[in-house]
Short mmCIF file of C-alpha atoms and ligand atoms in Angstrom, two decimals:
data_model
loop_
_atom_site.label_atom_id
_atom_site.label_comp_id
_atom_site.label_asym_id
_atom_site.label_seq_id
_atom_site.Cartn_x
_atom_site.Cartn_y
_atom_site.Cartn_z
CA MET A 1 228.90 -36.17 -25.63
CA GLU A 2 231.81 -35.51 -23.24
CA PRO A 3 234.41 -33.10 -24.66
CA SER A 4 237.71 -34.79 -25.53
CA ILE A 5 240.85 -34.14 -23.49
CA GLU A 6 242.32 -32.32 -26.53
CA SER A 7 239.64 -29.65 -26.22
CA PHE A 8 241.10 -28.77 -22.80
CA ARG A 9 244.46 -28.17 -24.53
CA ASP A 10 243.01 -26.11 -27.38
CA SER A 11 245.20 -23.04 -27.93
CA GLU A 12 242.37 -20.86 -29.32
CA LEU A 13 240.25 -21.57 -26.27
CA ALA A 14 243.24 -20.93 -24.01
CA LEU A 15 243.99 -17.59 -25.68
CA ALA A 16 240.33 -16.55 -25.46
CA LEU A 17 240.51 -17.20 -21.71
CA VAL A 18 243.74 -15.19 -21.45
CA LYS A 19 241.90 -12.28 -23.12
CA LYS A 20 239.06 -12.63 -20.57
CA ILE A 21 241.56 -12.74 -17.72
CA LYS A 22 243.12 -9.45 -18.90
CA GLN A 23 239.70 -7.82 -19.22
CA HIS A 24 239.20 -8.11 -15.45
CA GLN A 25 241.94 -5.45 -15.14
CA VAL A 26 243.01 -6.79 -11.76
CA GLU A 27 246.31 -5.08 -11.08
CA GLN A 28 247.38 -7.21 -8.13
CA ALA A 29 246.19 -10.51 -6.72
CA CYS A 30 247.83 -13.51 -5.14
CA LEU A 31 246.51 -16.91 -6.20
CA MET A 32 247.72 -20.19 -4.74
CA GLU A 33 247.51 -23.50 -6.57
CA PHE A 34 247.33 -25.92 -3.66
CA CYS A 35 248.09 -29.04 -5.65
CA GLY A 36 251.51 -30.06 -6.96
CA SER A 37 249.96 -31.44 -10.16
CA HIS A 38 248.55 -27.98 -10.88
CA THR A 39 252.02 -26.46 -10.33
CA ALA A 40 253.48 -28.98 -12.79
CA SER A 41 250.83 -28.18 -15.45
CA ILE A 42 251.19 -24.41 -14.98
CA LEU A 43 254.95 -24.67 -15.56
CA LYS A 44 254.76 -27.29 -18.29
CA TYR A 45 252.41 -25.16 -20.40
CA GLY A 46 254.08 -21.82 -19.52
CA LEU A 47 250.77 -20.44 -18.21
CA ARG A 48 252.38 -17.90 -15.89
CA ASN A 49 253.80 -16.16 -18.93
CA LEU A 50 250.29 -15.63 -20.31
CA ILE A 51 248.61 -13.89 -17.41
CA PRO A 52 249.06 -10.25 -16.30
CA ALA A 53 252.20 -9.33 -14.34
CA GLY A 54 250.36 -8.39 -11.13
CA ILE A 55 248.74 -11.83 -10.74
CA GLU A 56 251.08 -13.78 -8.46
CA MET A 57 250.78 -17.55 -8.63
CA LEU A 58 252.18 -19.43 -5.66
CA SER A 59 252.64 -23.16 -5.18
CA GLY A 60 251.11 -24.63 -2.04
CA PRO A 61 251.70 -27.71 0.13
CA GLY A 62 249.84 -30.11 -2.19
CA CYS A 63 252.52 -32.73 -2.75
CA PRO A 64 252.03 -35.67 -0.36
CA VAL A 65 255.68 -36.73 -0.41
CA CYS A 66 256.98 -33.18 0.17
CA VAL A 67 254.86 -32.49 3.24
CA ILE A 68 255.94 -35.55 5.23
CA THR A 69 257.96 -34.36 8.19
CA GLN A 70 261.58 -35.34 8.66
CA THR A 71 260.59 -37.26 11.80
CA ASP A 72 258.02 -39.32 9.89
CA ILE A 73 260.58 -40.13 7.17
CA ASP A 74 263.00 -41.23 9.89
CA ARG A 75 260.23 -43.34 11.45
CA ALA A 76 259.56 -45.06 8.11
CA ILE A 77 263.28 -45.82 7.77
CA ALA A 78 263.41 -47.17 11.35
CA LEU A 79 260.35 -49.33 10.64
CA ALA A 80 262.01 -50.78 7.53
CA GLN A 81 264.94 -51.88 9.72
CA THR A 82 262.69 -54.16 11.82
CA PRO A 83 264.03 -57.74 11.43
CA ASP A 84 262.09 -59.85 8.90
CA LEU A 85 259.74 -56.98 7.99
CA ILE A 86 258.84 -56.20 4.36
CA LEU A 87 258.06 -52.51 3.77
CA CYS A 88 255.98 -51.76 0.67
CA THR A 89 256.00 -48.23 -0.69
CA PHE A 90 255.29 -46.13 -3.74
CA GLY A 91 258.52 -45.30 -5.60
CA ASP A 92 258.80 -41.59 -4.75
CA MET A 93 259.28 -42.30 -1.08
CA LEU A 94 262.46 -44.31 -1.69
CA ARG A 95 264.55 -41.26 -2.53
CA VAL A 96 263.32 -38.81 0.12
CA PRO A 97 266.30 -37.95 2.32
CA GLY A 98 265.88 -38.68 6.03
CA THR A 99 268.17 -37.36 8.75
CA ASP A 100 270.93 -39.95 8.27
CA SER A 101 269.69 -42.21 5.50
CA SER A 102 266.85 -42.84 3.06
CA LEU A 103 264.68 -45.85 2.25
CA GLN A 104 266.78 -46.36 -0.89
CA GLN A 105 269.97 -46.46 1.16
CA SER A 106 268.37 -48.77 3.74
CA ARG A 107 267.37 -51.09 0.89
CA ALA A 108 270.95 -51.10 -0.40
CA GLU A 109 272.05 -52.01 3.13
CA GLY A 110 269.80 -55.07 3.17
CA CYS A 111 266.34 -53.97 4.33
CA ASP A 112 263.51 -55.63 2.41
CA ILE A 113 261.82 -52.57 0.90
CA ARG A 114 259.65 -53.20 -2.15
CA MET A 115 258.27 -50.67 -4.58
CA VAL A 116 254.59 -51.29 -5.32
CA TYR A 117 252.07 -49.67 -7.65
CA SER A 118 248.99 -50.25 -5.49
CA THR A 119 247.86 -51.54 -2.12
CA LEU A 120 246.76 -54.73 -3.92
CA ASP A 121 250.43 -55.46 -4.68
CA ALA A 122 251.19 -55.11 -0.95
CA LEU A 123 248.30 -57.42 -0.02
CA ASN A 124 249.58 -60.03 -2.47
CA ILE A 125 253.08 -59.78 -0.98
CA ALA A 126 251.54 -60.36 2.46
CA GLU A 127 249.70 -63.45 1.19
CA GLN A 128 252.88 -64.82 -0.38
CA ASN A 129 254.90 -64.26 2.83
CA PRO A 130 252.59 -65.39 5.65
CA LYS A 131 255.39 -65.70 8.22
CA ARG A 132 256.71 -62.15 7.73
CA PRO A 133 255.13 -58.82 8.69
CA VAL A 134 254.29 -56.77 5.59
CA VAL A 135 253.71 -53.04 6.08
CA PHE A 136 252.33 -50.65 3.47
CA LEU A 137 253.64 -47.10 3.85
CA GLY A 138 250.47 -45.02 3.54
CA VAL A 139 251.44 -41.69 2.01
CA GLY A 140 248.94 -39.48 0.22
CA PHE A 141 245.88 -37.29 0.52
CA GLU A 142 242.14 -37.97 0.28
CA THR A 143 242.72 -39.38 -3.22
CA THR A 144 244.91 -42.25 -2.00
CA ALA A 145 243.36 -42.79 1.43
CA PRO A 146 240.26 -44.75 0.23
CA THR A 147 242.44 -47.36 -1.51
CA VAL A 148 244.46 -47.76 1.69
CA ALA A 149 241.23 -48.09 3.70
CA ALA A 150 240.03 -50.72 1.21
CA SER A 151 243.28 -52.69 1.67
CA ILE A 152 242.61 -52.84 5.42
CA THR A 153 239.05 -54.08 4.99
CA MET A 154 240.26 -56.60 2.36
CA ALA A 155 243.01 -57.85 4.68
CA HIS A 156 240.36 -58.21 7.38
CA SER A 157 238.00 -60.21 5.16
CA ARG A 158 240.85 -62.36 3.81
CA LYS A 159 241.94 -62.99 7.44
CA LEU A 160 245.46 -61.76 6.66
CA LYS A 161 247.25 -61.47 9.98
CA ASN A 162 250.62 -60.16 8.72
CA TYR A 163 249.44 -57.05 6.82
CA SER A 164 249.42 -53.56 8.32
CA VAL A 165 249.59 -49.91 7.27
CA PHE A 166 251.85 -47.15 8.55
CA SER A 167 249.45 -44.28 7.99
CA LEU A 168 250.94 -40.88 7.19
CA LEU A 169 247.79 -40.08 5.19
CA LYS A 170 246.54 -36.51 5.31
CA ASN A 171 243.51 -34.45 4.35
CA CYS A 172 243.75 -31.02 2.80
CA PRO A 173 241.13 -28.47 3.94
CA PRO A 174 242.53 -28.14 7.52
CA VAL A 175 246.03 -27.33 6.25
CA MET A 176 244.61 -24.72 3.85
CA LYS A 177 243.07 -23.01 6.87
CA ALA A 178 246.30 -23.37 8.87
CA LEU A 179 248.22 -21.67 6.05
CA ILE A 180 245.73 -18.80 5.89
CA GLU A 181 245.73 -18.40 9.67
CA GLY A 182 249.55 -18.52 9.68
CA GLY A 183 249.27 -15.12 8.00
CA LYS A 184 252.69 -15.19 6.29
CA ILE A 185 251.10 -14.70 2.89
CA ARG A 186 247.95 -12.91 1.84
CA ILE A 187 246.06 -15.17 -0.56
CA ASN A 188 243.16 -13.74 -2.57
CA GLY A 189 242.19 -16.96 -4.31
CA ILE A 190 242.85 -20.69 -4.20
CA ILE A 191 242.90 -23.11 -7.10
CA CYS A 192 241.55 -26.09 -5.16
CA PRO A 193 242.93 -29.58 -5.83
CA GLY A 194 241.09 -31.57 -8.52
CA HIS A 195 241.92 -35.16 -7.52
CA VAL A 196 241.29 -34.55 -3.82
CA SER A 197 237.98 -32.85 -4.60
CA ALA A 198 236.84 -35.85 -6.67
CA ILE A 199 236.67 -37.65 -3.30
CA ILE A 200 235.62 -34.91 -0.84
CA GLY A 201 233.58 -32.75 -3.25
CA SER A 202 233.66 -28.97 -3.46
CA ARG A 203 231.64 -28.29 -0.27
CA PRO A 204 234.51 -28.56 2.24
CA TYR A 205 235.98 -25.32 0.85
CA GLU A 206 232.84 -23.29 1.58
CA SER A 207 234.10 -22.20 4.99
CA ILE A 208 237.35 -20.95 3.40
CA ALA A 209 235.32 -18.62 1.20
CA SER A 210 232.84 -17.57 3.89
CA GLU A 211 235.13 -17.33 6.97
CA TYR A 212 238.32 -16.06 5.38
CA GLY A 213 236.93 -14.18 2.36
CA ILE A 214 239.05 -16.14 -0.09
CA ALA A 215 237.80 -17.08 -3.56
CA CYS A 216 237.95 -20.81 -4.32
CA VAL A 217 237.69 -22.63 -7.65
CA VAL A 218 238.10 -26.39 -8.09
CA THR A 219 239.60 -27.31 -11.41
CA GLY A 220 241.32 -29.96 -13.52
CA PHE A 221 244.86 -30.18 -14.79
CA GLU A 222 244.76 -29.16 -18.44
CA PRO A 223 245.71 -25.63 -19.55
CA VAL A 224 242.11 -24.65 -20.33
CA ASP A 225 240.98 -25.94 -16.90
CA ILE A 226 243.59 -23.84 -15.12
CA LEU A 227 243.03 -20.67 -17.14
CA MET A 228 239.28 -21.07 -16.59
CA ALA A 229 239.95 -21.23 -12.83
CA VAL A 230 242.11 -18.08 -12.96
CA ASP A 231 239.37 -16.28 -14.90
CA MET A 232 236.69 -17.37 -12.39
CA LEU A 233 238.85 -16.41 -9.39
CA LEU A 234 239.54 -12.94 -10.79
CA ALA A 235 235.84 -12.46 -11.56
CA GLN A 236 235.06 -13.28 -7.90
CA ILE A 237 237.76 -10.89 -6.70
CA VAL A 238 236.36 -8.10 -8.88
CA ARG A 239 232.81 -8.76 -7.61
CA GLY A 240 234.11 -8.84 -4.02
CA LYS A 241 232.00 -11.89 -3.28
CA PRO A 242 234.19 -14.92 -2.57
CA LEU A 243 232.55 -18.30 -2.98
CA VAL A 244 233.32 -21.85 -4.12
CA GLU A 245 232.95 -22.58 -7.81
CA ASN A 246 233.61 -25.78 -9.70
CA ALA A 247 235.37 -25.66 -13.07
CA TYR A 248 235.92 -29.42 -13.00
CA GLY A 249 232.38 -30.71 -13.42
CA ARG A 250 233.66 -33.73 -15.35
CA GLY A 251 235.42 -35.00 -12.22
CA VAL A 252 234.00 -33.28 -9.16
CA SER A 253 230.52 -32.89 -7.66
CA PRO A 254 229.54 -30.78 -4.63
CA GLN A 255 229.15 -33.87 -2.43
CA GLY A 256 232.11 -35.89 -3.80
CA ASN A 257 232.37 -39.66 -3.85
CA LEU A 258 230.10 -40.87 -1.05
CA ILE A 259 231.20 -44.50 -1.27
CA ALA A 260 234.84 -43.52 -0.80
CA GLN A 261 233.90 -41.19 2.06
CA GLU A 262 231.98 -44.01 3.83
CA LEU A 263 235.00 -46.27 3.53
CA LEU A 264 237.26 -43.56 4.96
CA THR A 265 234.95 -43.02 7.92
CA ALA A 266 234.69 -46.76 8.59
CA VAL A 267 238.46 -47.29 8.77
CA PHE A 268 239.93 -43.95 9.89
CA GLU A 269 239.35 -41.22 12.43
CA MET A 270 240.91 -37.79 12.19
CA ARG A 271 243.95 -36.79 14.24
CA THR A 272 246.62 -34.13 14.49
CA ILE A 273 249.55 -34.76 12.15
CA GLY A 274 252.70 -32.82 11.27
CA TRP A 275 253.17 -31.13 7.87
CA ARG A 276 256.63 -30.06 6.73
CA GLY A 277 256.84 -26.29 6.82
CA VAL A 278 253.45 -25.85 8.48
CA GLY A 279 253.73 -27.87 11.71
CA ASP A 280 251.07 -29.89 13.49
CA VAL A 281 247.59 -29.41 12.08
CA ALA A 282 244.59 -30.65 14.07
CA GLY A 283 242.19 -32.93 12.21
CA SER A 284 244.40 -33.28 9.13
CA GLY A 285 245.68 -36.85 9.56
CA TYR A 286 244.01 -40.22 9.00
CA GLN A 287 244.47 -42.46 12.05
CA ILE A 288 243.42 -46.12 11.79
CA ARG A 289 240.46 -46.77 14.13
CA GLU A 290 240.87 -48.95 17.22
CA GLN A 291 238.65 -51.62 15.72
CA TYR A 292 241.31 -52.11 13.01
CA GLN A 293 244.36 -51.66 15.27
CA ASN A 294 245.77 -55.06 14.31
CA TYR A 295 246.33 -53.48 10.87
CA ASP A 296 247.96 -50.35 12.33
CA ALA A 297 251.77 -50.52 12.07
CA GLU A 298 252.12 -47.60 14.48
CA TYR A 299 250.27 -49.60 17.13
CA LEU A 300 252.03 -52.88 16.33
CA PHE A 301 255.65 -51.72 16.05
CA LYS A 302 255.90 -48.73 18.44
CA ILE A 303 258.48 -47.02 16.24
CA LYS A 304 260.87 -44.68 18.06
CA VAL A 305 263.52 -42.39 16.53
CA GLY A 306 266.02 -39.85 17.87
CA PRO A 307 265.89 -36.13 17.07
CA SER A 308 265.45 -35.46 13.35
CA LYS A 309 267.30 -32.87 11.31
CA GLU A 310 266.15 -31.29 8.03
CA PRO A 311 268.63 -31.36 5.12
CA ALA A 312 271.19 -28.54 5.57
CA GLY A 313 270.27 -25.47 3.51
CA CYS A 314 267.00 -26.93 2.19
CA MET A 315 264.15 -24.41 2.10
CA CYS A 316 261.29 -26.82 1.36
CA GLY A 317 259.34 -25.54 4.38
CA ASP A 318 259.23 -22.00 2.99
CA ILE A 319 258.39 -23.27 -0.49
CA LEU A 320 255.49 -25.34 0.81
CA ARG A 321 254.06 -22.24 2.52
CA GLY A 322 254.39 -20.16 -0.65
CA ILE A 323 256.89 -17.79 0.99
CA ILE A 324 259.63 -18.34 -1.61
CA ARG A 325 259.83 -19.97 -5.03
CA PRO A 326 262.20 -22.92 -5.71
CA PRO A 327 264.87 -20.93 -7.62
CA GLU A 328 265.31 -18.79 -4.48
CA CYS A 329 266.76 -21.80 -2.64
CA PRO A 330 270.57 -21.55 -2.96
CA LEU A 331 270.81 -25.31 -3.55
CA PHE A 332 268.30 -25.37 -6.44
CA GLY A 333 269.80 -26.78 -9.63
CA LYS A 334 273.32 -26.79 -8.16
CA VAL A 335 273.59 -29.17 -5.22
CA CYS A 336 269.94 -30.25 -5.48
CA LEU A 337 268.81 -31.94 -8.70
CA PRO A 338 266.06 -34.46 -9.53
CA GLU A 339 268.65 -37.25 -9.86
CA ARG A 340 270.29 -36.20 -6.57
CA PRO A 341 267.61 -34.51 -4.43
CA ALA A 342 268.75 -32.69 -1.30
CA GLY A 343 265.17 -32.15 -0.12
CA PRO A 344 261.75 -33.76 -0.67
CA CYS A 345 260.37 -31.05 -3.02
CA MET A 346 262.92 -32.18 -5.64
CA VAL A 347 261.91 -35.85 -5.45
CA SER A 348 258.37 -36.26 -6.69
CA GLY A 349 256.96 -35.10 -10.02
CA GLU A 350 254.43 -33.19 -7.89
CA GLY A 351 257.18 -31.40 -5.94
CA ALA A 352 257.49 -27.69 -6.71
CA CYS A 353 261.29 -27.81 -6.98
CA ALA A 354 261.19 -30.79 -9.36
CA SER A 355 258.57 -29.03 -11.54
CA TYR A 356 260.49 -25.75 -11.63
CA TYR A 357 263.65 -27.65 -12.57
CA THR A 358 262.01 -29.91 -15.17
CA TYR A 359 260.21 -27.02 -16.89
CA ARG A 360 262.89 -24.41 -16.16
CA ASP A 361 262.86 -23.05 -19.71
CA SER A 362 259.25 -21.94 -19.32
CA ALA A 363 259.79 -21.04 -15.64
CA ARG A 364 262.80 -18.81 -16.32
CA SER A 365 260.75 -15.89 -17.50
CA VAL A 366 257.98 -16.30 -14.98
CA ARG A 367 257.17 -13.98 -12.15
FE1 LIG B 401 264.96 -28.33 -0.77
FE2 LIG B 401 266.24 -28.83 -3.07
FE3 LIG B 401 264.02 -27.46 -3.13
FE4 LIG B 401 266.22 -26.37 -2.10
S1 LIG B 401 265.89 -26.96 -4.23
S2 LIG B 401 264.16 -26.29 -1.24
S3 LIG B 401 267.17 -28.18 -1.19
S4 LIG B 401 264.26 -29.58 -2.48
#
């Protein structure tokens, strides 16, 4: 029988893991949780307060909304201003500030921008509006990309001629390597993203462990999952033998979801794409293949924008690289709030700034 979700929130189990973590007697180590959902759970459950003082926990660039570059946000806004076009997007994207505007502001000014919950909603909108171009704004990582790929194959089989995707989709392992090679921070261990790994499996991290000597553990999002990952990472650090371990067996296998991977390969090829704070990363973006170019909004609309400018004073780039923590940004909690975000990391529930602000009572005493 599968253990219930409550067992992954069990305080006795969590405290037993904290005891194990302390027994490693690691005085100093720097662990990065790549994924924004891990950051949110760590802060929500006050986990940083439970582990030894020398164990640094840094947030990484694992929030898909936060890592979109200013230029790409401006391009999405410019696309939405195309006459007659309907832009479909997940809700978080509406409030991300661009250089001069946002999708929310463009909608208030008359652009037809619709919030959807899935690509199926966008396909239905395309079917209901056959004379108007309908574009889905593809934002996300490996977790979201298969559903976007499926929407393209479905549009193809339904012979929908007015549906396309503006793909800003990204994949994670290349940016992990870019961060390590950037050398600004010395990471000893990575808590690898759970949702992403459900699709790609745990194998793609093997080269991070073998080439860079960094311990990797894939895990889930409950407190026991995360403490188990910290315990396993510290055990690897003590042994001096970095490898990839999986603490999320209920969701992740070494090979991942092969059906989703086949779909990704059929529809997309890999390309260089920009990440906020990190820059261009080769092989980290999903580009729609030529065979599906009639569903590629980038190909169809040739979107052009002027020079982009990041929000004044916003330090999201440094936060996404783990160089500073959100409260170190002078705008945090003063000018920049979840209801009035100055930068993208305060918009989404997966954004580090939004998590630090939402759970600030447990974050206040953290290291
Ligand atoms: Fe950007 Fe706001 Fe975070 Fe500062 S607090 S880094 S302005 S999102």
